[in-house]
mmCIF file with all atom_site columns, C-alpha atoms in Angstrom:
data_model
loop_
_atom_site.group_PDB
_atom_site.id
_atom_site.type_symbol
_atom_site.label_atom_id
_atom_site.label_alt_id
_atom_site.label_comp_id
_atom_site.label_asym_id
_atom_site.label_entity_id
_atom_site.label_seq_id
_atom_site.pdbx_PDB_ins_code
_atom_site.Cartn_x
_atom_site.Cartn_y
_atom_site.Cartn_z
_atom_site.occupancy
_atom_site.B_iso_or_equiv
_atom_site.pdbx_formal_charge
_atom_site.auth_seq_id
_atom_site.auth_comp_id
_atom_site.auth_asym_id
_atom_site.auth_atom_id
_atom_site.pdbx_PDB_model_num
ATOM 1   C CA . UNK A 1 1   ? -32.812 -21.509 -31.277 1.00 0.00 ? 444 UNK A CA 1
ATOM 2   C CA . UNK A 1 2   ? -29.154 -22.544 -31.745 1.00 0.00 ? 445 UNK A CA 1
ATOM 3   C CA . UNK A 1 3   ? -27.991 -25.499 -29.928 1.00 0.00 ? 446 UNK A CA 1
ATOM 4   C CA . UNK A 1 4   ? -25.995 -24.787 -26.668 1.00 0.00 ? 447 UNK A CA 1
ATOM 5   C CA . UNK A 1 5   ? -22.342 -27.273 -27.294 1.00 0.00 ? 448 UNK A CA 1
ATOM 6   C CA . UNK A 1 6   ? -20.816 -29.026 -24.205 1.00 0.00 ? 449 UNK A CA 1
ATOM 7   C CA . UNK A 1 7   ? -18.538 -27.427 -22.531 1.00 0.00 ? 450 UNK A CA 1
ATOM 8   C CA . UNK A 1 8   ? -16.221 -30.268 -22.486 1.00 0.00 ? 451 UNK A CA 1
ATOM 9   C CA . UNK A 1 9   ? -15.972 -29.389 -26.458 1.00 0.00 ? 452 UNK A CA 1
ATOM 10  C CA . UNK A 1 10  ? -16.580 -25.693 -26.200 1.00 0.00 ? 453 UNK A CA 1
ATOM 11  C CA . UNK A 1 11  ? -14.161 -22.902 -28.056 1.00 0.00 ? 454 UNK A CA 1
ATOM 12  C CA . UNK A 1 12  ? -15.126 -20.375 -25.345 1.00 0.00 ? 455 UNK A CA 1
ATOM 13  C CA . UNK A 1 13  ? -16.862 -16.567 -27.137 1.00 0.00 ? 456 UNK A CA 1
ATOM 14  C CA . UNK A 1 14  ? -16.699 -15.218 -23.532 1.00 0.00 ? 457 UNK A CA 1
ATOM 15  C CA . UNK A 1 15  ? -19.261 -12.213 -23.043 1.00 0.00 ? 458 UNK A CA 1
ATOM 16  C CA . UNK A 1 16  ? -18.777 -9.986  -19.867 1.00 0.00 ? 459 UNK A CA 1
ATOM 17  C CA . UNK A 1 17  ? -21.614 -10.722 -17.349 1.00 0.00 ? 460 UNK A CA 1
ATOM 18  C CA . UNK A 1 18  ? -22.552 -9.193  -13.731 1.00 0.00 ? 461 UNK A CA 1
ATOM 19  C CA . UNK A 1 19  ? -20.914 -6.252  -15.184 1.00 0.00 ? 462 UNK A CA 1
ATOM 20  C CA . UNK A 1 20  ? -21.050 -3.473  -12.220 1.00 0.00 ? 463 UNK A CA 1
ATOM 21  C CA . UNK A 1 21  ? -19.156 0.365   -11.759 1.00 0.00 ? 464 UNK A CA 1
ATOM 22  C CA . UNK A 1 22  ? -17.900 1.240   -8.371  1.00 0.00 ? 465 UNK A CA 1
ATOM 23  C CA . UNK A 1 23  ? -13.964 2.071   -7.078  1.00 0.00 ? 466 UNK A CA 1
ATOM 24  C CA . UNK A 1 24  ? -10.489 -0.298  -6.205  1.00 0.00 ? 467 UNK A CA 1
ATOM 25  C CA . UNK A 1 25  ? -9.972  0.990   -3.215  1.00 0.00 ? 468 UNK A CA 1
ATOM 26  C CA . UNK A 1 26  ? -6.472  -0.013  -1.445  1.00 0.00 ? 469 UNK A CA 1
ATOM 27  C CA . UNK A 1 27  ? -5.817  0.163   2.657   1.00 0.00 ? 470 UNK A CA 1
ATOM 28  C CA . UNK A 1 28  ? -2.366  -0.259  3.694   1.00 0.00 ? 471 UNK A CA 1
ATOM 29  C CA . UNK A 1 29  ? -1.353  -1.640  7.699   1.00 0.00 ? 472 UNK A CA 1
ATOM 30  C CA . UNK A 1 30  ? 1.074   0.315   9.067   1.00 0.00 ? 473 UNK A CA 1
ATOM 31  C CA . UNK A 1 31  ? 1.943   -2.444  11.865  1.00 0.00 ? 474 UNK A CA 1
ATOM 32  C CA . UNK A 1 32  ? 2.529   -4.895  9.194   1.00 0.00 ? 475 UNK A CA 1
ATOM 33  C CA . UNK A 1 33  ? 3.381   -2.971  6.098   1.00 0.00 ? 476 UNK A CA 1
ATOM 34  C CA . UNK A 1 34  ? 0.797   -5.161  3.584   1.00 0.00 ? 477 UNK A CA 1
ATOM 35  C CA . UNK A 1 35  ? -1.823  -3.998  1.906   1.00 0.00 ? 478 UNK A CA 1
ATOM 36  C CA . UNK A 1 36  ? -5.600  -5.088  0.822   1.00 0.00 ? 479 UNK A CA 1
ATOM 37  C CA . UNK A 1 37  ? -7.907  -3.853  -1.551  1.00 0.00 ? 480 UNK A CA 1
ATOM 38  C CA . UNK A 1 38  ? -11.321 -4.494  -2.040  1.00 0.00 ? 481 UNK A CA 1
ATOM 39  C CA . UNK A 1 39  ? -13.901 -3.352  -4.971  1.00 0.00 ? 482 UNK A CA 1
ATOM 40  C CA . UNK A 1 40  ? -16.910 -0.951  -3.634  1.00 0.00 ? 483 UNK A CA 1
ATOM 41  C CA . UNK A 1 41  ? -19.819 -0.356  -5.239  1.00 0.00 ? 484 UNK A CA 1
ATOM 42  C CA . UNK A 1 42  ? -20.808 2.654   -3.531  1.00 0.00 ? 485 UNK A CA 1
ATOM 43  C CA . UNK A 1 43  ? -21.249 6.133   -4.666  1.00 0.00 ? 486 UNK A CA 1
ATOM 44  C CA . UNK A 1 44  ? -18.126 7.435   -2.585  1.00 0.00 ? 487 UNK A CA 1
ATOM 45  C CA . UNK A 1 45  ? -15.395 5.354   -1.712  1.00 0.00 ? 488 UNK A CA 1
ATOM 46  C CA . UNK A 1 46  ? -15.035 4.185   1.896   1.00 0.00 ? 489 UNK A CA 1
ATOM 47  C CA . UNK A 1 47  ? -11.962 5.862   3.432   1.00 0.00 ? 490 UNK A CA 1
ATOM 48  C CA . UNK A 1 48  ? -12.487 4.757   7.371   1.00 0.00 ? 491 UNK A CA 1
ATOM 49  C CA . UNK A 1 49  ? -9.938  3.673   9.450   1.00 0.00 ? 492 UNK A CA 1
ATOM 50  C CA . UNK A 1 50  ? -10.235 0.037   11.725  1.00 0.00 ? 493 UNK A CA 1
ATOM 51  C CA . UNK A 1 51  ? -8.458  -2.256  13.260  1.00 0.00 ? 494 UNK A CA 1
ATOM 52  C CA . UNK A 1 52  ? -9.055  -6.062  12.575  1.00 0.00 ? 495 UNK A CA 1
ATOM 53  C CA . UNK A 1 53  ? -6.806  -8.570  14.872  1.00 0.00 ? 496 UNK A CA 1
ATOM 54  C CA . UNK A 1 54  ? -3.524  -7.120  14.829  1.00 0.00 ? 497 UNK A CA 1
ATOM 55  C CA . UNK A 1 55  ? -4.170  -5.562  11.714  1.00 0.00 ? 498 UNK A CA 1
ATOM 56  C CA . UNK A 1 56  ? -4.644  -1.137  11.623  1.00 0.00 ? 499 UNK A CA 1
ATOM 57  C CA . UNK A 1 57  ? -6.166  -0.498  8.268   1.00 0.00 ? 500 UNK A CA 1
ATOM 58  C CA . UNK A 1 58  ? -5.878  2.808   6.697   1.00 0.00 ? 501 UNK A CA 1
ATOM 59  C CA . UNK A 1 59  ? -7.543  4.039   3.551   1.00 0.00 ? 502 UNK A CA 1
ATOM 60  C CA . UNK A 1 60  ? -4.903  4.330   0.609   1.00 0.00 ? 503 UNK A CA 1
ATOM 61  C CA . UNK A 1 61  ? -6.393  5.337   -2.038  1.00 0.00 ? 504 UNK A CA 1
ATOM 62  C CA . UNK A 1 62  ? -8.877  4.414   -5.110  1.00 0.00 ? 505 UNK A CA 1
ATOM 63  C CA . UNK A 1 63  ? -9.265  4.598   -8.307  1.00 0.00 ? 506 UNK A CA 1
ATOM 64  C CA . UNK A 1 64  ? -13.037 3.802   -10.492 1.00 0.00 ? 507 UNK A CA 1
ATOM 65  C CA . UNK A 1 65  ? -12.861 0.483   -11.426 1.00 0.00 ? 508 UNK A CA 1
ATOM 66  C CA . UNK A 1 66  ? -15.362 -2.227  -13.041 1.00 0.00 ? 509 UNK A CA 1
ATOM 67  C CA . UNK A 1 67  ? -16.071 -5.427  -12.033 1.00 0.00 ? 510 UNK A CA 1
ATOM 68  C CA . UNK A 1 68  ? -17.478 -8.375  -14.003 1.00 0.00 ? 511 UNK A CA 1
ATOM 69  C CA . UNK A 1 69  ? -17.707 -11.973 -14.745 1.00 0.00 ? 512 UNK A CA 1
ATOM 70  C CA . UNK A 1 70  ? -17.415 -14.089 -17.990 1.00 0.00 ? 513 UNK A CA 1
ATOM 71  C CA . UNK A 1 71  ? -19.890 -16.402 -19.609 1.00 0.00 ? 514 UNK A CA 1
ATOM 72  C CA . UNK A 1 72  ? -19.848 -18.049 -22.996 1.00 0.00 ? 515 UNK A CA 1
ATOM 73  C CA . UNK A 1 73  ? -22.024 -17.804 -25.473 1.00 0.00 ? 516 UNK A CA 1
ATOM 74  C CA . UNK A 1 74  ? -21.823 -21.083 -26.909 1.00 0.00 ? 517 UNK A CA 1
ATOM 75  C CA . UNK A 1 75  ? -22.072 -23.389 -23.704 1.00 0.00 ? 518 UNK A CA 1
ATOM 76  C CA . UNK A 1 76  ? -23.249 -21.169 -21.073 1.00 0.00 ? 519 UNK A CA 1
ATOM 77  C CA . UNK A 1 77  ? -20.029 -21.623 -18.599 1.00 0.00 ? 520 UNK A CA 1
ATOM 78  C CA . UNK A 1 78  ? -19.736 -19.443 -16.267 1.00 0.00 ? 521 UNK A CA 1
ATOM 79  C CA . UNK A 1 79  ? -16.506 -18.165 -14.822 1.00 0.00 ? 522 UNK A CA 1
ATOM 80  C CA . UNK A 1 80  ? -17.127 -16.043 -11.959 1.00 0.00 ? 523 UNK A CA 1
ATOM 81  C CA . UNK A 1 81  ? -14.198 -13.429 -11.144 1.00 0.00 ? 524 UNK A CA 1
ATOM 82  C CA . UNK A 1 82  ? -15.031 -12.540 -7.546  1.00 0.00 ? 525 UNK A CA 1
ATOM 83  C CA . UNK A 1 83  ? -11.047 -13.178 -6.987  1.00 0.00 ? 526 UNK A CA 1
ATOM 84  C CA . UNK A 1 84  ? -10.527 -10.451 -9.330  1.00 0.00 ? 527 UNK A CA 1
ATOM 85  C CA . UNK A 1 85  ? -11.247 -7.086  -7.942  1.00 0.00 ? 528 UNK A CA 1
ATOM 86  C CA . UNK A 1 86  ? -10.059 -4.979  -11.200 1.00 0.00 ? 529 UNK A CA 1
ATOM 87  C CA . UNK A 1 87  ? -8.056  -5.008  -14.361 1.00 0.00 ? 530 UNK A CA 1
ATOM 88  C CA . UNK A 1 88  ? -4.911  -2.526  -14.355 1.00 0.00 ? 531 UNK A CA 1
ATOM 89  C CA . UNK A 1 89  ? -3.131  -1.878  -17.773 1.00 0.00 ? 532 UNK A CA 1
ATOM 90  C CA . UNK A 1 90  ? 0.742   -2.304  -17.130 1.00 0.00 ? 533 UNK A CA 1
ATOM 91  C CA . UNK A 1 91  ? 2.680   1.105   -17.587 1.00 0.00 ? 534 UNK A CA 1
ATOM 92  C CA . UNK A 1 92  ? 5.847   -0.381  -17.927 1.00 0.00 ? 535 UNK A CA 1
ATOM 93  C CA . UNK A 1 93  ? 7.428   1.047   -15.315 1.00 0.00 ? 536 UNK A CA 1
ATOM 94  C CA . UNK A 1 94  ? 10.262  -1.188  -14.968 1.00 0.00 ? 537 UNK A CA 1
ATOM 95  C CA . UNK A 1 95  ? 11.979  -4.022  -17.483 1.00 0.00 ? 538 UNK A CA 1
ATOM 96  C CA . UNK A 1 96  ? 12.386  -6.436  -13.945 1.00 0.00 ? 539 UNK A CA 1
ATOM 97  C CA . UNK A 1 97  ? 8.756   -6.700  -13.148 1.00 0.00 ? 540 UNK A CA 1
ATOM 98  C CA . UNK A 1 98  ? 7.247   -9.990  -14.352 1.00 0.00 ? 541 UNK A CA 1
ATOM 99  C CA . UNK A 1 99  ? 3.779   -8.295  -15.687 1.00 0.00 ? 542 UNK A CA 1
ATOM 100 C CA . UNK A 1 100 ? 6.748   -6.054  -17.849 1.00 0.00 ? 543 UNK A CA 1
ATOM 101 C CA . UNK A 1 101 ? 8.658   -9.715  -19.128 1.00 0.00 ? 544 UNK A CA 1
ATOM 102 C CA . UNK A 1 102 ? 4.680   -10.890 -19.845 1.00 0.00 ? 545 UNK A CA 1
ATOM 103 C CA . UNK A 1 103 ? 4.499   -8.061  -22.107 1.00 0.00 ? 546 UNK A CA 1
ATOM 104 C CA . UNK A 1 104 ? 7.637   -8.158  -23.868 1.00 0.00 ? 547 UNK A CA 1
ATOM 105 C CA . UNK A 1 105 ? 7.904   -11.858 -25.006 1.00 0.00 ? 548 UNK A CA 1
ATOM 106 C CA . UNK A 1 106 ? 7.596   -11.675 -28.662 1.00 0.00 ? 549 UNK A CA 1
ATOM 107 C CA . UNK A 1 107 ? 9.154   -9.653  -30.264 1.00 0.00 ? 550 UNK A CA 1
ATOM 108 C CA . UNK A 1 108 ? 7.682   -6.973  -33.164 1.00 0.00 ? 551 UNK A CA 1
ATOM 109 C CA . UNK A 1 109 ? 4.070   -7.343  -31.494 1.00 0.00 ? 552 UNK A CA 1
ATOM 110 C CA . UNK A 1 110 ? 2.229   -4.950  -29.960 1.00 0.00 ? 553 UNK A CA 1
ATOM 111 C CA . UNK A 1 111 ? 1.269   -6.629  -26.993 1.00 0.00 ? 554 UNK A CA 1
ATOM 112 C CA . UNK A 1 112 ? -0.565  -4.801  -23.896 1.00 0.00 ? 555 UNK A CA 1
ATOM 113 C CA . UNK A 1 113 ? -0.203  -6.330  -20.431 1.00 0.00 ? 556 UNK A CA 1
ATOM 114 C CA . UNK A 1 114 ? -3.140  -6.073  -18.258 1.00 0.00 ? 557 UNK A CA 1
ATOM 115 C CA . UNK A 1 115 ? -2.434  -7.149  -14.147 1.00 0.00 ? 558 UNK A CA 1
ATOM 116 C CA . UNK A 1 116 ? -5.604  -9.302  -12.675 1.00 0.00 ? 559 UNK A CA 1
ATOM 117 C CA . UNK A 1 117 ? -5.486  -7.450  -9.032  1.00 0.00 ? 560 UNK A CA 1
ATOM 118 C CA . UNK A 1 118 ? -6.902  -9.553  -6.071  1.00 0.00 ? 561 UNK A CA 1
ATOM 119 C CA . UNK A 1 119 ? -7.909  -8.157  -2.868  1.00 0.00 ? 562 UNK A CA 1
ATOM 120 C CA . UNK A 1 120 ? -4.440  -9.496  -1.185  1.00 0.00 ? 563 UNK A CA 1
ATOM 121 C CA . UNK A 1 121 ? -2.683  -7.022  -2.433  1.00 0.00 ? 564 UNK A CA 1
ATOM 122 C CA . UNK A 1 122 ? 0.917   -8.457  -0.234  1.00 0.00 ? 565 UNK A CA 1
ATOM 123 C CA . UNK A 1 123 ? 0.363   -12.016 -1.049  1.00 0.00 ? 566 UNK A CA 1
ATOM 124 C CA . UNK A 1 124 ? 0.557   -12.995 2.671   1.00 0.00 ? 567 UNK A CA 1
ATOM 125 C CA . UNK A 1 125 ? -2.126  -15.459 2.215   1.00 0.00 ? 568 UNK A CA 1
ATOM 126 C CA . UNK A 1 126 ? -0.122  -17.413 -0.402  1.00 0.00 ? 569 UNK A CA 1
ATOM 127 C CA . UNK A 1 127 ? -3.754  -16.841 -2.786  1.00 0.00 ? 570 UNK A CA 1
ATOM 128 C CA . UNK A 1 128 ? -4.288  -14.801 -6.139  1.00 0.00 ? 571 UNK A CA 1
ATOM 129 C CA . UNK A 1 129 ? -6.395  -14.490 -8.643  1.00 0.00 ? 572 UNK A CA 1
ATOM 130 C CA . UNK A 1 130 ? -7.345  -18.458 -9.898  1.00 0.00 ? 573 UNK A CA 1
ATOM 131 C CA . UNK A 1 131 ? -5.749  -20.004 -12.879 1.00 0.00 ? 574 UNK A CA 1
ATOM 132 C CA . UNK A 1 132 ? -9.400  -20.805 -15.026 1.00 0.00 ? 575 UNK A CA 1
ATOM 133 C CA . UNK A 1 133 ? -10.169 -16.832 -14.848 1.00 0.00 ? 576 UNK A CA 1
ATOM 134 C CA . UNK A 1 134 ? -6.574  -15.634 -16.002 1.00 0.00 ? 577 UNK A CA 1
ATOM 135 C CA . UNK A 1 135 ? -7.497  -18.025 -18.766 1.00 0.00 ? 578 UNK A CA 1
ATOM 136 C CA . UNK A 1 136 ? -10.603 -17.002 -19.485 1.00 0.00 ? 579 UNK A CA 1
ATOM 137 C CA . UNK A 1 137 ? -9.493  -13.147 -19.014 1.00 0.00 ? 580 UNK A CA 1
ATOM 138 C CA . UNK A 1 138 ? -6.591  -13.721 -21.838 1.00 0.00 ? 581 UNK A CA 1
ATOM 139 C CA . UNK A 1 139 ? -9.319  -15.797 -24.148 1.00 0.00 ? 582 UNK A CA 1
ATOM 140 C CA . UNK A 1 140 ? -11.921 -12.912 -24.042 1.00 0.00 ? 583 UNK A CA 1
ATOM 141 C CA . UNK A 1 141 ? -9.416  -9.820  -24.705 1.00 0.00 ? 584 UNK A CA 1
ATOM 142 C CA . UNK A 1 142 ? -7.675  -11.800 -27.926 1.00 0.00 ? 585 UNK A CA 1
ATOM 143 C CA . UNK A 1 143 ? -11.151 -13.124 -28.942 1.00 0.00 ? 586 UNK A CA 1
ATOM 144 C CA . UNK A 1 144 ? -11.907 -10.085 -31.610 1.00 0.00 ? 587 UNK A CA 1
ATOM 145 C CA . UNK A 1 145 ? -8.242  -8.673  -32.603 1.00 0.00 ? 588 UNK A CA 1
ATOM 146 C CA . UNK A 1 146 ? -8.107  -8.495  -35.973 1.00 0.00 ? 589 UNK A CA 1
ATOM 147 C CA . UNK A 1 147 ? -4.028  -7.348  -36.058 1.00 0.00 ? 590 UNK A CA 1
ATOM 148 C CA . UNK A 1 148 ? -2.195  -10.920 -35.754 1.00 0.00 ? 591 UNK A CA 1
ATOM 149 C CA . UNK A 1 149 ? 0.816   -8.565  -34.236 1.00 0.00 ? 592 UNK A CA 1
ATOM 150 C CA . UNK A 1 150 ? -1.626  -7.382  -31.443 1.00 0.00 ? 593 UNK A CA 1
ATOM 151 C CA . UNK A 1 151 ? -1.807  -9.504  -28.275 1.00 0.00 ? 594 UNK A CA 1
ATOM 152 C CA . UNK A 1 152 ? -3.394  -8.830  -24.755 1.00 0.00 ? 595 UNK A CA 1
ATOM 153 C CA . UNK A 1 153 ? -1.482  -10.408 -21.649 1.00 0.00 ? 596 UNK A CA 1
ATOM 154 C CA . UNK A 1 154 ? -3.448  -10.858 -18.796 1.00 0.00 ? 597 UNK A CA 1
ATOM 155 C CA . UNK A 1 155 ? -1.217  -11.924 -15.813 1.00 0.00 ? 598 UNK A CA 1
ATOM 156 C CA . UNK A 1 156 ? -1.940  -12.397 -12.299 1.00 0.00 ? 599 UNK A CA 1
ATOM 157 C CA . UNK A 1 157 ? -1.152  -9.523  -9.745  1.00 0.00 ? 600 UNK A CA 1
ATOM 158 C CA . UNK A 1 158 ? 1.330   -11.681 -7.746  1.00 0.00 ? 601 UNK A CA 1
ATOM 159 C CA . UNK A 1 159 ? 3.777   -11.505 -11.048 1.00 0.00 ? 602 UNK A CA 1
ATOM 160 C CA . UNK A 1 160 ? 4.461   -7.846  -10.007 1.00 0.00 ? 603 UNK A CA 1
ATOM 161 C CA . UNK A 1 161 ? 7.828   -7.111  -8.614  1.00 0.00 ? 604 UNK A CA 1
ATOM 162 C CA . UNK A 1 162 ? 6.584   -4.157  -6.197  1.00 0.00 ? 605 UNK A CA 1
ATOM 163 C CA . UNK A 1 163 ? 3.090   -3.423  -5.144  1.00 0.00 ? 606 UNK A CA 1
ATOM 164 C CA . UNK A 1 164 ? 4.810   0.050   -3.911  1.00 0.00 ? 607 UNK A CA 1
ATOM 165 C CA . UNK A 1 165 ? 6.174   1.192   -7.310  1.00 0.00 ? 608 UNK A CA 1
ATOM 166 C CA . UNK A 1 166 ? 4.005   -0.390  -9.864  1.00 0.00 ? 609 UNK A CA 1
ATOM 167 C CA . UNK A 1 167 ? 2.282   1.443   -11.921 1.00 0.00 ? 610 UNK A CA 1
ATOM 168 C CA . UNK A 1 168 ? -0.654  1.283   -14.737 1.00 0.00 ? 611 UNK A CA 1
ATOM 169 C CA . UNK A 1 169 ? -4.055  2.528   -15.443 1.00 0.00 ? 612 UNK A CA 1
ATOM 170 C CA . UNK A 1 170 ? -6.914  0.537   -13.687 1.00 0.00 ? 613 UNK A CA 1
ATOM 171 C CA . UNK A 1 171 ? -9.815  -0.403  -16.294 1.00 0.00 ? 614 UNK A CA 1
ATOM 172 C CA . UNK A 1 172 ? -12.678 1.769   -15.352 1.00 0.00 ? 615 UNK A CA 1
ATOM 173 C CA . UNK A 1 173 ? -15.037 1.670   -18.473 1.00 0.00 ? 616 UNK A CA 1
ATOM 174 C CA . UNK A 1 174 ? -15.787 -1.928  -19.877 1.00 0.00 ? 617 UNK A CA 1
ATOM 175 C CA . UNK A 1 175 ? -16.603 -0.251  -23.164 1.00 0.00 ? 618 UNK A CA 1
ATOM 176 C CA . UNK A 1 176 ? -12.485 0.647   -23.386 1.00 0.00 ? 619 UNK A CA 1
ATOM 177 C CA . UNK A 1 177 ? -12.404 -3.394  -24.347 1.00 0.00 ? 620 UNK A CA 1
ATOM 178 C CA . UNK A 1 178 ? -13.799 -2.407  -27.233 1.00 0.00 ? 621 UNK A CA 1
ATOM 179 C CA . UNK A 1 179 ? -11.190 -0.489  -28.715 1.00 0.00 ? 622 UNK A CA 1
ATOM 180 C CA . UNK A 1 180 ? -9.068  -3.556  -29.327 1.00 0.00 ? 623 UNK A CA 1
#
């Protein structure tokens, strides 16, 4: 039995964990013009219509999504990514957008530019996805690239310069990590 390090000491091998299939799915307020999104586990997508406080919710749209966590293999930290309600690859859909800047820092790599989505789609609450999981996102996609000009970018969705125009691929197989 190897010897578990402490974490203190620990060079994170982050291994997906709580890995589980379902859809994004995005509602847009049409009193307020912000939108949510929330990660649903269910065999169809919920597409109802409410009304919370001052809020009228209408289904958006979705896309199949997965949904994990991270733990290490070497300490046994967990970093729990309930803030984190998919993974999008960035399209590049327009050279203002900071996810777009992420991904075109250094120059001659091929670097790929994934957006951590939270559920506050608007960024009214002032609250994203957490600092330690961005981390730990970026740490477990360059963990096994073998290319030294390949680099994965994982940014925070509040780096976007439009949640109206942005556009990218959401991650909807886990396995597709292992094509890096």
């Amino acid at each position: 039995m190897t010897e578990k390090k402490p974490k203190g000491n620990c060079r994170h091998r982050w291994t997906m964990s709580n890995v589980r299939n379902g859809y994004l799915v995005v509602e847009g307020c049409f009193h307020c013009r912000h939108r949510t999104s929330f990660f649903s586990e269910e065999p169809v997508p919920p597409q109802d219509d409410y009304r919370e406080g001052d809020h009228f919710w209408s289904y958006l749209g979705s896309s199949q999504a997965s949904k994990f966590d991270l733990k290490c293999e070497e300490c046994s930290q967990e970093v729990p990514l309930k803030d984190v309600m998919a993974l999008m690859l960035c399209m590049r859909c327009d050279s203002e957008c900071g996810v777009y800047k992420a991904g075109s820092g250094e120059k001659g790599s091929k670097t790929w530019a994934y957006v951590a989505l939270c559920a506050n789609t608007s960024h009214a609450s002032g609250r994203c996805v957490t600092k330690p999981g961005i981390k730990a996102l970026n740490e477990y996609f360059n963990r096994g690239i073998q290319d030294p000009h390949k680099k994965i970018i994982v940014v925070s969705c509040e780096s976007r310069k439009s949640v109206d125009t942005c556009q990218g691929i959401v991650l909807a197989d886990v396995g597709l990590t292992e094509i890096y």
